[in-house]
Coordinates of C-alpha atoms and ligand atoms in Angstrom, one line a residue:
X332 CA 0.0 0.0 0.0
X333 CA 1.3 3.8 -0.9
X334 CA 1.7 5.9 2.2
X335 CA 2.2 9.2 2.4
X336 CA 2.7 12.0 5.0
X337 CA -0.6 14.0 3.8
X338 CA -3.4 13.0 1.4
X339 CA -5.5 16.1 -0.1
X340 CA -8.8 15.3 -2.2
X341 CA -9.8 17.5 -4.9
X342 CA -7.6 19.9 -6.7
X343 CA -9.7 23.3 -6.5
X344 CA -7.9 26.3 -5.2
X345 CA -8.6 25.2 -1.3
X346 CA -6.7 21.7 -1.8
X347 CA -3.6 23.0 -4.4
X348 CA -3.1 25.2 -1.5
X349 CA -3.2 23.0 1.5
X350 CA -0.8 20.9 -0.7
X351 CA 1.1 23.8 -1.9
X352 CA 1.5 25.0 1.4
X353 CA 2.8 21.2 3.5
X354 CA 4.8 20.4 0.3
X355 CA 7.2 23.3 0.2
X356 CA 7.2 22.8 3.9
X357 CA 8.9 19.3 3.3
X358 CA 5.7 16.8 4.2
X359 CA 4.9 13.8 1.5
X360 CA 2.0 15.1 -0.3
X361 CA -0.5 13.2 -2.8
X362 CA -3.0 15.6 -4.3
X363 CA -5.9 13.6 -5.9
X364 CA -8.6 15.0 -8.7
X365 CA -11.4 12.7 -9.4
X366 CA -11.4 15.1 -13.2
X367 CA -9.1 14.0 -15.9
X368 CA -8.0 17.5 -16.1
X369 CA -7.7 19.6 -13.5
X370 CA -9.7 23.1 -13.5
X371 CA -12.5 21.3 -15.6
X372 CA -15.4 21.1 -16.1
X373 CA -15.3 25.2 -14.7
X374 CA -18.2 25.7 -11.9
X375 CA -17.7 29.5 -10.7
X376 CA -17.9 33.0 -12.4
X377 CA -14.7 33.9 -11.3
X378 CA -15.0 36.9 -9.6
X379 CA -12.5 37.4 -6.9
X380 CA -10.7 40.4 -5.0
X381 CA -7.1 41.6 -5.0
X382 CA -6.5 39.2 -2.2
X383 CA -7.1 35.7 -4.3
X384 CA -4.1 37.6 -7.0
X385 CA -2.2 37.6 -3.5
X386 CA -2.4 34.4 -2.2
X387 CA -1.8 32.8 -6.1
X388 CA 1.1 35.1 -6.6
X389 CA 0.1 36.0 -10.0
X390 CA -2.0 37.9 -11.9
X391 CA -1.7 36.1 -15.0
X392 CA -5.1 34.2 -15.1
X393 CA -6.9 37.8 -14.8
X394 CA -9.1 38.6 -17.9
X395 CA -10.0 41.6 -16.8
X396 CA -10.8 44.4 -13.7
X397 CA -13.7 45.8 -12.0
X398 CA -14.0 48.8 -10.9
X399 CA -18.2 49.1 -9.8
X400 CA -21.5 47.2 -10.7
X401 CA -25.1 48.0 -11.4
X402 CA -28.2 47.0 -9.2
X403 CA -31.0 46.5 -10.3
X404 CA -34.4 46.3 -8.6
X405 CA -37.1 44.1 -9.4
X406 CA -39.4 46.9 -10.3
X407 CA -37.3 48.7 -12.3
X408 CA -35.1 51.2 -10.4
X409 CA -31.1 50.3 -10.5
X410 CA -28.1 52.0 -8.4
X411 CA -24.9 52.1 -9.8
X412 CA -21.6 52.5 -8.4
X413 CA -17.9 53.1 -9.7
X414 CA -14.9 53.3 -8.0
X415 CA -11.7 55.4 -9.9
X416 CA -9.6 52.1 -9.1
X417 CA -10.6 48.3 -9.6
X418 CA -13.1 46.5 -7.3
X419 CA -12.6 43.0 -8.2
X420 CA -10.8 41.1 -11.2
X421 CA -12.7 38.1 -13.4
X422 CA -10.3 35.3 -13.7
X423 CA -9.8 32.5 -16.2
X424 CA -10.7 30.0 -13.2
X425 CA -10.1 26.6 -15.1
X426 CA -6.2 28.5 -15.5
X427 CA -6.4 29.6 -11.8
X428 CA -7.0 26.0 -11.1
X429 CA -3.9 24.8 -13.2
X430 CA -1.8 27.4 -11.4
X431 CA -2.4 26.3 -8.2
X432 CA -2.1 22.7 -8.8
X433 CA 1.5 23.2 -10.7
X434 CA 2.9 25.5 -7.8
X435 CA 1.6 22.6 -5.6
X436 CA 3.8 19.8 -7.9
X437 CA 7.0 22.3 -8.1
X438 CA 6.7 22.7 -4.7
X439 CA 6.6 18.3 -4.7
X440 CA 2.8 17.3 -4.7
X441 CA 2.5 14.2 -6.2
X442 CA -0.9 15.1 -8.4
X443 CA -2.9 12.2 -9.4
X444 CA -6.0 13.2 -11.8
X445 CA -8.7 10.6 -12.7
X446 CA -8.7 9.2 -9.6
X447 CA -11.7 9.4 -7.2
X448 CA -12.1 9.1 -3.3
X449 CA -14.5 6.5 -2.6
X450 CA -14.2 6.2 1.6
X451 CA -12.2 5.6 4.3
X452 CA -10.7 2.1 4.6
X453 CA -10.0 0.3 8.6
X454 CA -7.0 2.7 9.7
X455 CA -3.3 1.3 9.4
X456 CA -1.6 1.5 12.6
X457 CA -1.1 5.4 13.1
X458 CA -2.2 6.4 9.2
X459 CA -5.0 6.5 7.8
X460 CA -6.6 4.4 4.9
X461 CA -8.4 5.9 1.9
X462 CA -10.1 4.0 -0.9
X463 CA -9.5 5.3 -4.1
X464 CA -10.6 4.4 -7.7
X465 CA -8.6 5.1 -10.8
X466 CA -9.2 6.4 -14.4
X467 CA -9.4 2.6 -15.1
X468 CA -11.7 2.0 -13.0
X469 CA -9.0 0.0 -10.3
X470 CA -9.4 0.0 -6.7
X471 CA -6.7 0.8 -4.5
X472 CA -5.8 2.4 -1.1
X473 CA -3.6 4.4 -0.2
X474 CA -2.4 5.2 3.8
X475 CA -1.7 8.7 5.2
X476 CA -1.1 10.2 8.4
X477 CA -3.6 13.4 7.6
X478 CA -6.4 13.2 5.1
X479 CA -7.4 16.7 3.7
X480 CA -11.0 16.4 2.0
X481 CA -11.5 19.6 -0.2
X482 CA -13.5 17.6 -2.3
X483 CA -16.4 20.7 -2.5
X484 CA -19.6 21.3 -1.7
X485 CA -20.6 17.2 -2.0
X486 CA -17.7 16.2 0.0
X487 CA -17.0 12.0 0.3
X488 CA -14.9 13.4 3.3
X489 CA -17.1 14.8 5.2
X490 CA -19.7 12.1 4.7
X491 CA -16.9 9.8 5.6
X492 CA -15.7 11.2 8.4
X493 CA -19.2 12.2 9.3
X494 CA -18.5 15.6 9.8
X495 CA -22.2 17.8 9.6
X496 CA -22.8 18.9 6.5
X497 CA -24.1 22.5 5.6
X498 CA -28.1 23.0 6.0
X499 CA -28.4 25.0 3.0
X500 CA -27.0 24.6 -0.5
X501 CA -28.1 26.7 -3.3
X502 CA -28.8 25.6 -6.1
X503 CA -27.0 27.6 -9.4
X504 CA -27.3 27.8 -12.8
X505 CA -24.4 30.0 -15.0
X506 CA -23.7 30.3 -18.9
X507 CA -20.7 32.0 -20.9
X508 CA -21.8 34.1 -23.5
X509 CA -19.0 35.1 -26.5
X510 CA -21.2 38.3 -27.2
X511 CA -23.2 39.8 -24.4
X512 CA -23.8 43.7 -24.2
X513 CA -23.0 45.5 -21.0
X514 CA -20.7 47.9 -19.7
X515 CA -17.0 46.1 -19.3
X516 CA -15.8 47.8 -16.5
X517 CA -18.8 46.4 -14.1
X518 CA -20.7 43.6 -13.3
X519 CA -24.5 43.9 -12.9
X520 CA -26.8 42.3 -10.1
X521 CA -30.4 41.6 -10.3
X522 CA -32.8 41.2 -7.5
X523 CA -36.4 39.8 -7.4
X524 CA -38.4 36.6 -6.5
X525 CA -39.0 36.6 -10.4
X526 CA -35.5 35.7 -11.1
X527 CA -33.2 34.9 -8.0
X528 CA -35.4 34.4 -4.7
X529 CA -33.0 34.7 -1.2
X530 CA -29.7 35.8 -3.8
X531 CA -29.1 37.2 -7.0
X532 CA -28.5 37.2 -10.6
X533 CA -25.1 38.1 -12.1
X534 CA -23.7 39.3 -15.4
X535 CA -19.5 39.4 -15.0
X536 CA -17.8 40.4 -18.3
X537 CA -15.3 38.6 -19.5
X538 CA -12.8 40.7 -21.2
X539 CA -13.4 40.4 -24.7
X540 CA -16.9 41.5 -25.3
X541 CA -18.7 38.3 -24.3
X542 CA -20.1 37.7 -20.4
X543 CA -21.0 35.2 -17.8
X544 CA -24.6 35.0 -16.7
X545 CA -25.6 33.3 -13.8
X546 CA -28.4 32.7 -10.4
X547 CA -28.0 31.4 -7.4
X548 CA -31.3 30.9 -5.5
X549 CA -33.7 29.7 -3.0
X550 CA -34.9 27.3 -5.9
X551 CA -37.7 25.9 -3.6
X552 CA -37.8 22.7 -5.9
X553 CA -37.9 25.2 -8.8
X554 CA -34.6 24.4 -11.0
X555 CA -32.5 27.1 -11.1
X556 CA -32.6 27.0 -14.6
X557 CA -36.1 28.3 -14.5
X558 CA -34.6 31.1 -13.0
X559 CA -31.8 32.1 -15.3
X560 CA -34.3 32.0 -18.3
X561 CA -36.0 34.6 -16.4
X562 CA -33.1 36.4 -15.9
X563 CA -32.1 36.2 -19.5
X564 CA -35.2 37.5 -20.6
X565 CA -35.2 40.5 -18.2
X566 CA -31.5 41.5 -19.5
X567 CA -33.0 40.8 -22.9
X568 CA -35.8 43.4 -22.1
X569 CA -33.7 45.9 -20.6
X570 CA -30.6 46.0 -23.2
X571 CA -32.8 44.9 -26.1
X572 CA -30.7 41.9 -27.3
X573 CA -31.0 39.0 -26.1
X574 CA -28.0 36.6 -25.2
X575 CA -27.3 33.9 -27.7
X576 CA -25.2 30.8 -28.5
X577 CA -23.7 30.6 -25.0
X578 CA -20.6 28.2 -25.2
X579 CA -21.0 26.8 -21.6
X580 CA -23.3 25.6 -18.8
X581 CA -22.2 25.7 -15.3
X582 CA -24.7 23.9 -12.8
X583 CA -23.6 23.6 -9.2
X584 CA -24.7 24.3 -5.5
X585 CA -23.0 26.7 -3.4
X586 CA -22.9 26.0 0.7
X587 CA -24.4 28.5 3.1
X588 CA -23.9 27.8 6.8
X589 CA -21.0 26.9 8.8
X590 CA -20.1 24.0 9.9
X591 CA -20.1 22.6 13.4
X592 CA -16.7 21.0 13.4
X593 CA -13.9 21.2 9.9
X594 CA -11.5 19.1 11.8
X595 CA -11.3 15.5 13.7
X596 CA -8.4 13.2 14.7
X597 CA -6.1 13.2 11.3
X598 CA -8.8 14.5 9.2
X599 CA -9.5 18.3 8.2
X600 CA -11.9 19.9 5.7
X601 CA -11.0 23.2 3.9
X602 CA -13.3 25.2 1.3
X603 CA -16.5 24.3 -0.1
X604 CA -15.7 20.8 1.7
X605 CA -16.3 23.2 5.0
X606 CA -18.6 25.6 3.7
X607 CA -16.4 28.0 4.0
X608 CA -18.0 30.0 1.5
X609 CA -19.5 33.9 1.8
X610 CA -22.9 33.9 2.7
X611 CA -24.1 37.0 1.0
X612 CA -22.2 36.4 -2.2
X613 CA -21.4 32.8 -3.0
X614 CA -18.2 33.2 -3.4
X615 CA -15.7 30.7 -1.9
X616 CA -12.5 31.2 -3.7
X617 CA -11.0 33.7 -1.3
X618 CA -12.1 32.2 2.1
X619 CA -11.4 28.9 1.0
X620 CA -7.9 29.5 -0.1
X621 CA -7.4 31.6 3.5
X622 CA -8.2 28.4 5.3
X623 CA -6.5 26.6 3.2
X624 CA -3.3 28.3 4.3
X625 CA -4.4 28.1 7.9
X626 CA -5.5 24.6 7.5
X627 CA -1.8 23.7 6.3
X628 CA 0.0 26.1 9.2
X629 CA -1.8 23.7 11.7
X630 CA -1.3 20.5 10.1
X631 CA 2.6 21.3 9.4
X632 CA 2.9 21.4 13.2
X633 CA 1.2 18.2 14.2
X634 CA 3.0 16.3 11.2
X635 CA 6.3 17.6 12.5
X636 CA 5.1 17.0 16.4
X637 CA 3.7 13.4 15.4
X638 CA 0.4 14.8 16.8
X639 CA -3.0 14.8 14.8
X640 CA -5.4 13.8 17.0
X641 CA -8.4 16.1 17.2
X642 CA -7.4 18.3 19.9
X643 CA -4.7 19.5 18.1
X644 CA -6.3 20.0 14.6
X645 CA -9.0 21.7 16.7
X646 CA -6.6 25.1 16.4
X647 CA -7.6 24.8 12.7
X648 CA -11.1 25.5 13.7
X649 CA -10.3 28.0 16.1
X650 CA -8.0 30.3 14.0
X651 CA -10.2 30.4 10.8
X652 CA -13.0 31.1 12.9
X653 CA -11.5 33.6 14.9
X654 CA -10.5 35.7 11.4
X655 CA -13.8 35.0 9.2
X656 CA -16.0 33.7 11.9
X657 CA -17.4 37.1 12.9
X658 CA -18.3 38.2 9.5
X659 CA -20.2 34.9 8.4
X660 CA -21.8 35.3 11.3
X661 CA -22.7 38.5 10.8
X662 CA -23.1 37.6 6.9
X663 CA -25.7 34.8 7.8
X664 CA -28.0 36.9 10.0
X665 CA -27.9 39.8 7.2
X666 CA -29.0 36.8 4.8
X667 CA -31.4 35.6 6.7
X668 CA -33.3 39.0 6.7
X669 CA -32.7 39.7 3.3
X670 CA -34.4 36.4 2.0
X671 CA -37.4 38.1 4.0
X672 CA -37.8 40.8 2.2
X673 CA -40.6 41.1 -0.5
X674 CA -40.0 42.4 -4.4
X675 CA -42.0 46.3 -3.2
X676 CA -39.2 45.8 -0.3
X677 CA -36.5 45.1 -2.6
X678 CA -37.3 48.1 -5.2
X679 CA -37.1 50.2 -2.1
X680 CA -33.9 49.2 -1.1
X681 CA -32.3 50.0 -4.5
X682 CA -34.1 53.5 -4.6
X683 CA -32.4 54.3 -1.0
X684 CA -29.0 53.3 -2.4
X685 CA -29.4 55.3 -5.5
X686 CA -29.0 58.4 -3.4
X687 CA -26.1 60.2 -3.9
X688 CA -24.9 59.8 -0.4
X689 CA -25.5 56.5 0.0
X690 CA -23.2 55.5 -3.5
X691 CA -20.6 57.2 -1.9
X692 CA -20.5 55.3 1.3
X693 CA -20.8 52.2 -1.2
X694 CA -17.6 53.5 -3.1
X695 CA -15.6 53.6 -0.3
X696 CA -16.6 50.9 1.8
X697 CA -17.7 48.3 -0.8
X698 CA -15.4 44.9 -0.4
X699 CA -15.9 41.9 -2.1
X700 CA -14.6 39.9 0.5
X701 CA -16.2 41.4 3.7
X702 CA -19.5 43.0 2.7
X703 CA -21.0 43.3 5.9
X704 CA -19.0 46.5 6.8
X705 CA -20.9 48.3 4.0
X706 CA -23.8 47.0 5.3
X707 CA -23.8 48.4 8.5
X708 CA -22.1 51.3 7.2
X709 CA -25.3 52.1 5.1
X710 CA -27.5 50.9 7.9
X711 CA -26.1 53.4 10.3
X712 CA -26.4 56.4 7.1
X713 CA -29.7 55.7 6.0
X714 CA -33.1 55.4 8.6
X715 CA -34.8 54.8 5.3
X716 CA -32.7 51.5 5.1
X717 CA -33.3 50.8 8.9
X718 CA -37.2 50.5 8.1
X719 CA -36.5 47.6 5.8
X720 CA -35.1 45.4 8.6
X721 CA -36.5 44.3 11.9
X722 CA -36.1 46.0 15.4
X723 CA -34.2 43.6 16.0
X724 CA -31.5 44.4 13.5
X725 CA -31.1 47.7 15.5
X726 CA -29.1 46.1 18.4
X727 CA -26.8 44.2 15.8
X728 CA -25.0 47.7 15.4
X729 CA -23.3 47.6 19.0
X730 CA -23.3 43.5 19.6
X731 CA -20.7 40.8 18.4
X732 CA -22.2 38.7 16.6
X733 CA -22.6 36.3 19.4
X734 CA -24.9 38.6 20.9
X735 CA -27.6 38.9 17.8
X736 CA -30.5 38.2 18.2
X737 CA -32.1 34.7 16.5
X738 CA -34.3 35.3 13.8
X739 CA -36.2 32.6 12.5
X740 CA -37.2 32.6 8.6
X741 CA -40.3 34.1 8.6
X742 CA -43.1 32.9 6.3
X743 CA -41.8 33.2 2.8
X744 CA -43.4 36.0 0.8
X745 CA -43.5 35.8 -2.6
Ligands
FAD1780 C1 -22.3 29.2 -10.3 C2 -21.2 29.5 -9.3 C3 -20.5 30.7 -9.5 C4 -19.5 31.0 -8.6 N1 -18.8 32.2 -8.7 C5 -17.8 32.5 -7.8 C6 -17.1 33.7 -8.0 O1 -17.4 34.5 -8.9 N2 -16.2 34.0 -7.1 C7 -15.9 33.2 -6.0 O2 -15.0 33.5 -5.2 N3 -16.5 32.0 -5.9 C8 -17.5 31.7 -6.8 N4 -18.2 30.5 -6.6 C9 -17.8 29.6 -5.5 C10 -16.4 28.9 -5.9 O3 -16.5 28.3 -7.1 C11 -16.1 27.9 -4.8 O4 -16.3 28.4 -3.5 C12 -14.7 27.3 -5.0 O5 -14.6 26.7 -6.2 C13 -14.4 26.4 -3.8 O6 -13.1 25.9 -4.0 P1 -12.7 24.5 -3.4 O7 -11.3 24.2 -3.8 O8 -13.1 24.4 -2.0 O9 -13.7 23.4 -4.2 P2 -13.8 23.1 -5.7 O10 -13.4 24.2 -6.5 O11 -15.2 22.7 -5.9 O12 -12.9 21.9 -5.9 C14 -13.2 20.6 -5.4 C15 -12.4 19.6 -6.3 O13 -12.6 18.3 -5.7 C16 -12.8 17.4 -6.8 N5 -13.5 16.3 -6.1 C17 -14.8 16.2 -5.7 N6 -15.0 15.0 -5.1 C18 -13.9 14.3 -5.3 C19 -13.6 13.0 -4.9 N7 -14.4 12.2 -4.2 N8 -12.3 12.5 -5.2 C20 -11.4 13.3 -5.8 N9 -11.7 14.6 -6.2 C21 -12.9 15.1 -5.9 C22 -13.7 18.2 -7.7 O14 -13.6 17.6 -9.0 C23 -13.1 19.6 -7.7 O15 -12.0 19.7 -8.7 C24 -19.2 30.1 -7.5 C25 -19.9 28.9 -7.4 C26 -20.9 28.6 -8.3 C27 -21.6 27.3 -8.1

């Protein structure tokens, strides 16, 4: 049987870093991709921050910057925003895949693609045993002293392990379109029930004239599909030509929640695997790669002390939480109100942050990354905003998020 020090599954941007990260710091690392390819099939619209150039350390895969977007409301109205520098950047994600997973093998991951986790085999003495099947359909195991599942949003890991799963995964439906009118420098967002119930709709350009169109929802047994039609046809309506001949279909579901526990006795889950994954956005690449780094920081000291057992992985848990924690939590109670709010309630939101105040406090507090310090920001500017919430939401501007109060779902409105 192969054994290794460390065993990462799934070769997104979470798990190339983990095994980035332990390889260059001398551990035996075997990176496994149940794809033939790595970076395919592409699930994601690939728009990050500054921070996910960063932690690559290259801007090579970007296809183009950012620098505001448009809302739009569902009856009509639309705020836009624009800062004088770039916002975010829209990446060729299949080549930020390939990126990471090549720094990973320089740095001496041992990358094995076609070759699927299938479960966790009787443990080995002090490694343990993973069940793998290759392109060619073979069975085989393979022993290591620290599994790493970043194996995404469906994890085998996590169901192996039995580590909780996230209560809420959203269904989402995206297409790339080589011509698509809009303004190149932005990315638009549509609200509504009509097209993306409890999120959003998106339109990212993608450099070269063409864009990528996409909902995530609160699909209710609806397919998100549905959705996107409707989306297309409103964009359709509002620029008057419709998108056409798109050249790819994207159809995944994006965690919201937070786990109880990402780490066990030799095991840890990083990324999607651990829902670690913005809950006002959808977007995972940034936090996931952030605790991927941490992830591998904690395991590189209980390789070297010969210690994995789940008190000491535990600090995994306790350091990613300690630097996103407060702003999912934060992120998850704002979500939770938002998917209250009826279409009337959503047109009014748009209208308050169309006033000229209000897009400058956007402007310079908008972040990608940690969206909730707009939110309050605007909260705290606009009493016309503060009628949209509940009383409740009041008291969130002085608490820590431990301290918020619980708000159930309310009845949905439609
Ligand atoms: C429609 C859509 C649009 C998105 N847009 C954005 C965006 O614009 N910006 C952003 O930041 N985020 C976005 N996201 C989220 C982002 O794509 C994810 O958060 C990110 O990919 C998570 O990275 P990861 O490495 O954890 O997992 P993944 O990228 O999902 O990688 C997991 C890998 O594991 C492999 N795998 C799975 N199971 C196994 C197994 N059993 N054995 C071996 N390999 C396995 C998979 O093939 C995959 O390659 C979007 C998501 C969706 C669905």
């Amino acid at each position: 049987m192969d054994e290794v020090d460390v065993l990462v599954v799934g070769a997104g941007p979470a798990g190339s870093t983990v095994a980035y990260e332990l390889a260059r710091r001398g551990h035996s690392v075997r990176l496994i991709e149940e794809h033939g390819r790595v970076g395919w099939p592409v699930q994601c619209a690939g728009l990050v921050s500054s921070r996910v150039i960063d932690l690559a350390g290259s801007d090579r895969r970007v296809r183009t910057r950012v620098h505001g977007a448009t809302v739009f409301g569902p009856g009509g109205s639309q705020v836009q925003f624009k800062a004088p520098e770039p916002r975010a950047f829209v990446i060729d994600r299949a080549g930020l895949d390939v990126d990471l997973a090549d720094r990973a093998a320089r740095a001496g991951a041992v990358i094995e693609t076609g070759v699927t986790y299938e479960g966790r085999g009787t443990a080995d003495g002090d490694r343990e045993v993973a069940l793998l099947r290759g392109p060619d359909r073979t069975d085989r195991t393979v022993a290591a002293r620290l599994i790493v599942g970043a194996d995404g949003v469906t994890s085998a890991v996590a169901r192996a392990y039995r580590l909780r799963r996230p209560v809420e995964i959203l269904p989402a439906f995206e297409a790339e379109f080589p011509e698509s009118p809009g303004d190149p420098d932005q990315v638009e967002v549509d609200l509504g029930r009509q097209v993306a119930p409890g999120l959003f709709g998106w339109w990212i350009p993608d450099g070269s004239g063409g864009g990528r169109i996409g909902v995530a929802a609160d699909a209710d047994g609806v397919p998100a599909r549905r959705y996107f039609e409707r989306l297309l046809d409103r964009r359709a309506a509002r620029t008057g030509r419709p998108a056409r001949n798109p050249t790819a279909y994207l159809v995944s579901g994006i965690p919201i929640g937070t786990l109880p526990k990402c780490a066990g006795r030799r095991v840890l889950l990083v990324g999607d695997a651990a829902a670690q994954v913005k809950p006002l956005s959808g977007g995972g690449i940034f936090t996931g790669m952030r605790c991927a780094m941490i992830a591998a920081e904690v395991a590189d000291q209980g390789l070297r002390a010969n210690d994995l057992s789940a008190e000491v992985l535990a600090e995994y848990d306790r350091r990613w939480r300690s630097e996103l924690g407060p702003e999912f939590s934060r992120a998850l109670y704002l979500r939770r109100v938002f998917r209250r709010l009826t279409d009337p309630e959503l047109e009014s939101l748009v209208q308050a942050l169309a006033s000229a105040e209000l897009t400058g406090t956007i402007v310079a507090f908008g972040d990608i990354d940690f969206p909730t310090h707009l939110a309050r920001q605007l909260l705290r500017e606009s009493p016309s905003l503060l009628r949209l919430v509940p009383k409740a939401l009041g008291a969130w501007f002085a608490a820590d998020p431990a301290s918020m109060p619980d708000l159930e779902p309310g009845p949905r409105r439609k």
